[in-house]
Short mmCIF file of C-alpha atoms in Angstrom, two decimals:
data_model
loop_
_atom_site.label_atom_id
_atom_site.label_comp_id
_atom_site.label_asym_id
_atom_site.label_seq_id
_atom_site.Cartn_x
_atom_site.Cartn_y
_atom_site.Cartn_z
CA UNK X 1 -137.82 111.97 77.64
CA UNK X 2 -140.83 110.00 79.00
CA UNK X 3 -140.84 106.27 78.20
CA UNK X 4 -144.22 106.39 76.45
CA UNK X 5 -143.09 109.24 74.21
CA UNK X 6 -139.88 107.35 73.32
CA UNK X 7 -141.93 104.29 72.39
CA UNK X 8 -144.22 106.44 70.24
CA UNK X 9 -141.23 108.01 68.42
CA UNK X 10 -139.69 104.57 67.83
CA UNK X 11 -142.95 103.29 66.37
CA UNK X 12 -143.15 106.27 64.00
CA UNK X 13 -139.55 105.67 62.88
CA UNK X 14 -140.25 101.98 62.36
CA UNK X 15 -143.33 102.71 60.24
CA UNK X 16 -141.32 105.19 58.15
CA UNK X 17 -138.53 102.66 57.58
CA UNK X 18 -140.98 99.92 56.65
CA UNK X 19 -142.73 102.21 54.18
CA UNK X 20 -139.37 103.21 52.69
CA UNK X 21 -138.35 99.57 52.38
CA UNK X 22 -141.62 98.61 50.68
CA UNK X 23 -141.32 101.51 48.23
CA UNK X 24 -137.79 100.49 47.31
CA UNK X 25 -138.84 96.87 46.89
CA UNK X 26 -141.66 97.80 44.55
CA UNK X 27 -139.35 99.92 42.40
CA UNK X 28 -136.44 97.51 42.25
CA UNK X 29 -135.16 96.37 38.85
CA UNK X 30 -136.19 92.78 38.12
CA UNK X 31 -133.28 91.05 36.36
CA UNK X 32 -134.28 88.55 33.68
CA UNK X 33 -132.19 85.71 32.29
CA UNK X 34 -134.20 84.85 29.17
CA UNK X 35 -133.19 85.82 25.64
CA UNK X 36 -136.34 87.88 25.25
CA UNK X 37 -139.89 88.10 26.55
CA UNK X 38 -143.30 89.68 26.25
CA UNK X 39 -146.15 90.19 28.72
CA UNK X 40 -149.91 89.64 28.51
CA UNK X 41 -152.80 90.87 30.63
CA UNK X 42 -156.51 91.46 30.21
CA UNK X 43 -159.77 92.82 31.59
CA UNK X 44 -158.68 95.99 33.42
CA UNK X 45 -161.93 97.95 33.15
CA UNK X 46 -161.90 100.52 35.99
CA UNK X 47 -159.52 98.64 38.28
CA UNK X 48 -156.78 101.21 37.80
CA UNK X 49 -155.26 100.68 41.26
CA UNK X 50 -154.52 97.04 40.46
CA UNK X 51 -153.60 97.72 36.85
CA UNK X 52 -151.23 100.53 37.87
CA UNK X 53 -149.33 98.20 40.21
CA UNK X 54 -148.99 95.49 37.56
CA UNK X 55 -147.75 98.05 35.03
CA UNK X 56 -145.06 99.28 37.44
CA UNK X 57 -143.79 95.75 37.97
CA UNK X 58 -143.64 95.19 34.21
CA UNK X 59 -141.80 98.47 33.64
CA UNK X 60 -139.12 97.43 36.15
CA UNK X 61 -137.96 94.39 34.14
CA UNK X 62 -134.42 94.60 32.81
CA UNK X 63 -134.07 93.97 29.96
CA UNK X 64 -137.55 95.20 29.16
CA UNK X 65 -140.01 92.83 27.48
CA UNK X 66 -140.22 93.36 23.72
CA UNK X 67 -143.91 94.28 23.91
CA UNK X 68 -147.13 93.89 25.89
CA UNK X 69 -150.56 92.67 24.81
CA UNK X 70 -153.86 93.71 26.38
CA UNK X 71 -156.50 91.04 25.81
CA UNK X 72 -159.33 93.59 25.85
CA UNK X 73 -162.04 94.99 28.10
CA UNK X 74 -159.93 98.03 28.83
CA UNK X 75 -163.01 100.00 29.79
CA UNK X 76 -166.48 99.59 31.23
CA UNK X 77 -168.43 101.64 28.66
CA UNK X 78 -167.63 101.49 24.92
CA UNK X 79 -166.40 104.66 23.27
CA UNK X 80 -165.73 106.43 26.56
CA UNK X 81 -162.81 108.77 25.88
CA UNK X 82 -162.35 109.62 29.57
CA UNK X 83 -161.69 105.96 30.30
CA UNK X 84 -159.21 105.83 27.44
CA UNK X 85 -157.34 108.80 28.93
CA UNK X 86 -157.18 107.04 32.29
CA UNK X 87 -156.01 103.82 30.67
CA UNK X 88 -153.14 105.52 28.85
CA UNK X 89 -152.19 107.50 31.94
CA UNK X 90 -151.84 104.34 34.03
CA UNK X 91 -150.13 102.56 31.13
CA UNK X 92 -147.41 105.21 30.71
CA UNK X 93 -144.64 103.47 32.72
CA UNK X 94 -145.12 100.51 30.38
CA UNK X 95 -145.56 102.38 27.10
CA UNK X 96 -142.41 104.39 27.84
CA UNK X 97 -140.52 101.08 27.59
CA UNK X 98 -142.35 98.95 25.00
CA UNK X 99 -145.19 98.85 22.46
CA UNK X 100 -148.64 97.88 23.74
CA UNK X 101 -150.88 95.92 21.36
CA UNK X 102 -154.61 95.86 22.04
CA UNK X 103 -157.16 93.12 21.39
CA UNK X 104 -160.76 94.28 21.06
CA UNK X 105 -162.99 93.10 23.92
CA UNK X 106 -166.76 93.18 24.12
CA UNK X 107 -166.58 96.27 26.38
CA UNK X 108 -164.76 98.21 23.65
CA UNK X 109 -167.97 97.96 21.62
CA UNK X 110 -168.59 97.31 17.93
CA UNK X 111 -170.81 100.23 16.94
CA UNK X 112 -169.32 102.70 14.38
CA UNK X 113 -168.46 105.42 16.94
CA UNK X 114 -166.76 103.00 19.35
CA UNK X 115 -164.82 101.45 16.48
CA UNK X 116 -163.57 104.83 15.30
CA UNK X 117 -162.42 105.74 18.81
CA UNK X 118 -160.73 102.35 19.24
CA UNK X 119 -158.83 102.78 15.97
CA UNK X 120 -157.68 106.25 17.02
CA UNK X 121 -156.75 105.35 20.59
CA UNK X 122 -155.10 101.99 19.94
CA UNK X 123 -153.46 102.96 16.63
CA UNK X 124 -154.55 99.66 15.10
CA UNK X 125 -153.32 99.23 11.50
CA UNK X 126 -155.84 98.84 8.68
CA UNK X 127 -159.62 98.88 8.92
CA UNK X 128 -159.96 95.56 10.77
CA UNK X 129 -159.24 94.74 14.40
CA UNK X 130 -157.36 91.57 13.52
CA UNK X 131 -153.74 91.76 12.45
CA UNK X 132 -150.34 90.09 12.83
CA UNK X 133 -146.68 90.94 13.39
CA UNK X 134 -143.27 89.30 13.83
CA UNK X 135 -140.75 89.58 16.66
CA UNK X 136 -137.46 87.68 16.76
CA UNK X 137 -138.24 84.11 15.62
CA UNK X 138 -141.93 84.27 16.56
CA UNK X 139 -145.15 85.30 14.83
CA UNK X 140 -148.10 86.83 16.64
CA UNK X 141 -151.71 86.85 15.50
CA UNK X 142 -154.36 89.10 17.09
CA UNK X 143 -157.94 88.03 16.37
CA UNK X 144 -161.27 89.83 16.80
CA UNK X 145 -164.10 87.92 18.48
CA UNK X 146 -166.37 91.00 18.57
CA UNK X 147 -167.14 91.78 14.89
CA UNK X 148 -170.67 93.12 14.56
CA UNK X 149 -172.99 90.24 13.57
CA UNK X 150 -170.18 87.69 14.13
CA UNK X 151 -169.72 88.02 17.89
CA UNK X 152 -168.17 85.07 19.71
CA UNK X 153 -166.76 83.53 16.53
CA UNK X 154 -163.96 83.71 13.96
CA UNK X 155 -165.67 83.29 10.58
CA UNK X 156 -165.92 84.57 7.00
CA UNK X 157 -163.14 86.95 5.89
CA UNK X 158 -161.31 86.79 9.21
CA UNK X 159 -161.21 82.98 9.09
CA UNK X 160 -159.89 83.06 5.50
CA UNK X 161 -157.25 85.58 6.56
CA UNK X 162 -156.26 83.47 9.58
CA UNK X 163 -156.01 80.26 7.53
CA UNK X 164 -153.87 81.99 4.91
CA UNK X 165 -151.57 83.42 7.59
CA UNK X 166 -151.06 80.05 9.25
CA UNK X 167 -150.39 78.36 5.90
CA UNK X 168 -147.84 81.03 4.93
CA UNK X 169 -145.98 80.98 8.24
CA UNK X 170 -145.80 77.18 8.16
CA UNK X 171 -143.44 77.59 5.18
CA UNK X 172 -141.22 80.22 6.83
CA UNK X 173 -138.13 78.47 8.19
CA UNK X 174 -137.07 81.50 10.26
CA UNK X 175 -140.33 81.45 12.27
CA UNK X 176 -140.22 78.86 15.06
CA UNK X 177 -143.20 79.82 17.22
CA UNK X 178 -146.71 81.23 16.80
CA UNK X 179 -148.81 82.77 19.58
CA UNK X 180 -152.44 83.76 19.08
CA UNK X 181 -154.43 86.37 21.03
CA UNK X 182 -158.18 86.99 21.24
CA UNK X 183 -160.67 88.28 23.79
CA UNK X 184 -163.27 85.53 24.03
CA UNK X 185 -161.69 82.12 24.83
CA UNK X 186 -162.20 79.14 22.56
CA UNK X 187 -162.86 77.01 25.60
CA UNK X 188 -164.32 79.01 28.49
CA UNK X 189 -163.48 77.63 31.94
CA UNK X 190 -165.08 79.91 34.52
CA UNK X 191 -168.19 82.06 34.81
CA UNK X 192 -168.90 81.76 31.08
CA UNK X 193 -168.09 78.06 30.74
CA UNK X 194 -171.43 77.45 29.01
CA UNK X 195 -170.78 80.06 26.30
CA UNK X 196 -167.54 79.12 24.50
CA UNK X 197 -166.51 80.45 21.10
CA UNK X 198 -169.15 79.25 18.64
CA UNK X 199 -166.74 77.58 16.18
CA UNK X 200 -164.15 76.56 18.75
CA UNK X 201 -163.71 72.99 17.47
CA UNK X 202 -163.07 74.22 13.92
CA UNK X 203 -160.44 76.68 15.17
CA UNK X 204 -158.85 74.12 17.48
CA UNK X 205 -158.32 71.76 14.54
CA UNK X 206 -156.91 74.63 12.47
CA UNK X 207 -154.40 75.49 15.20
CA UNK X 208 -153.42 71.83 15.64
CA UNK X 209 -152.66 71.68 11.93
CA UNK X 210 -149.67 74.00 12.42
CA UNK X 211 -147.08 72.66 14.88
CA UNK X 212 -145.61 76.14 15.30
CA UNK X 213 -148.70 77.27 17.25
CA UNK X 214 -147.53 77.11 20.87
CA UNK X 215 -150.21 78.97 22.84
CA UNK X 216 -153.56 80.72 22.48
CA UNK X 217 -154.24 83.60 24.90
CA UNK X 218 -157.66 85.03 25.76
CA UNK X 219 -159.33 87.18 28.41
CA UNK X 220 -163.05 87.77 29.10
CA UNK X 221 -163.15 85.57 32.21
CA UNK X 222 -161.67 87.36 35.22
CA UNK X 223 -159.39 84.52 36.31
CA UNK X 224 -156.17 82.79 35.31
CA UNK X 225 -156.60 79.40 33.70
CA UNK X 226 -154.38 77.02 31.76
CA UNK X 227 -156.14 74.38 29.68
CA UNK X 228 -154.20 71.88 27.55
CA UNK X 229 -156.08 70.08 24.81
CA UNK X 230 -154.39 67.68 22.38
CA UNK X 231 -151.03 69.13 23.45
CA UNK X 232 -151.98 72.75 22.69
CA UNK X 233 -152.02 75.24 25.58
CA UNK X 234 -154.93 77.65 26.00
CA UNK X 235 -154.41 80.45 28.54
CA UNK X 236 -157.07 82.73 30.02
CA UNK X 237 -155.64 85.89 31.59
CA UNK X 238 -158.39 88.18 32.85
CA UNK X 239 -156.93 89.38 36.14
CA UNK X 240 -155.79 92.84 35.06
CA UNK X 241 -157.95 94.90 37.42
CA UNK X 242 -161.66 94.19 36.88
CA UNK X 243 -163.66 92.50 39.66
CA UNK X 244 -162.56 88.87 39.82
CA UNK X 245 -164.81 85.87 39.15
CA UNK X 246 -164.57 83.76 42.30
CA UNK X 247 -165.29 80.07 42.69
CA UNK X 248 -163.60 78.78 39.53
CA UNK X 249 -159.95 78.74 40.59
CA UNK X 250 -157.29 81.18 39.42
CA UNK X 251 -159.17 84.12 40.91
CA UNK X 252 -156.21 86.42 41.52
CA UNK X 253 -154.93 89.64 39.94
CA UNK X 254 -151.95 89.05 37.68
CA UNK X 255 -150.15 89.49 34.40
CA UNK X 256 -148.44 86.76 32.37
CA UNK X 257 -144.77 86.88 31.42
CA UNK X 258 -143.73 84.76 28.43
CA UNK X 259 -139.97 84.13 28.23
CA UNK X 260 -138.03 82.64 25.32
CA UNK X 261 -134.80 80.67 25.83
CA UNK X 262 -133.57 80.18 22.29
CA UNK X 263 -130.59 77.88 22.90
CA UNK X 264 -132.77 75.55 24.95
CA UNK X 265 -135.71 76.01 22.55
CA UNK X 266 -137.86 76.59 25.62
CA UNK X 267 -140.80 78.89 26.32
CA UNK X 268 -141.47 79.64 29.98
CA UNK X 269 -144.72 81.06 31.37
CA UNK X 270 -145.02 82.84 34.72
CA UNK X 271 -148.05 84.51 36.27
CA UNK X 272 -147.01 87.49 38.38
CA UNK X 273 -149.38 88.55 41.16
CA UNK X 274 -150.34 91.80 42.83
CA UNK X 275 -147.34 91.66 45.20
CA UNK X 276 -144.89 91.00 42.32
CA UNK X 277 -144.73 87.33 43.29
CA UNK X 278 -144.60 84.35 40.93
CA UNK X 279 -147.91 82.54 41.44
CA UNK X 280 -147.69 79.87 38.75
CA UNK X 281 -144.88 78.76 36.44
CA UNK X 282 -144.64 76.19 33.66
CA UNK X 283 -142.98 75.55 30.29
CA UNK X 284 -144.79 75.12 27.01
#
């Protein structure tokens, strides 16, 4: 066999083995040592290639996270059923393992037709797009920053509902932690840093009034950012697939894994990047 041909065959074999190794690595089971966890991501839009990879990494965790939360902007055009079909198709490895809760983003729209489609597709309980639920010793509140005529704020009935929820949970001894999710951040840090939530200071004081509130998650800005104010952690996670916002730091594709260690009374946060690597890690 000619030397050049042997070299060519060896290169082909090497490429095949490398591809096989990479495929196995991407599909390996990720062992977790926490008591339980959930994952958060946001702003996928039409970045299905990125989103699909992140979903596969999430679906490989063992034990599986209890649930996942999308912080909104699932699509580019509101009410587009074709985009919904694509979203659920790419989400299937995840939804086969855990529930997926959806926060309404501005790209989901707030006209009557878009709202009807969002209710049907996301199976959101009740007529509103804000709701709450319990898991283990934690309480989770999903807010809606996109109500028609109340965009970029939490006011009126929703604010009354939120205040009542926080007051009630403050009295529940079996609930140790509260996490809050919304699309538009209270305190924007990147491209939209000049357009924060309108009543952010009012909400910040409300959250500070309940020491069980551990973190507030939002999307909208296509970056990762952690901002601590008066001891309360605000996290922006908008690296789920949409075009990133560069020049503000944290401009990488990712999802966030939130892990609970009950004996240590510790909550750990990791951002997991496009190559399944831990990019940032900290405790609340």
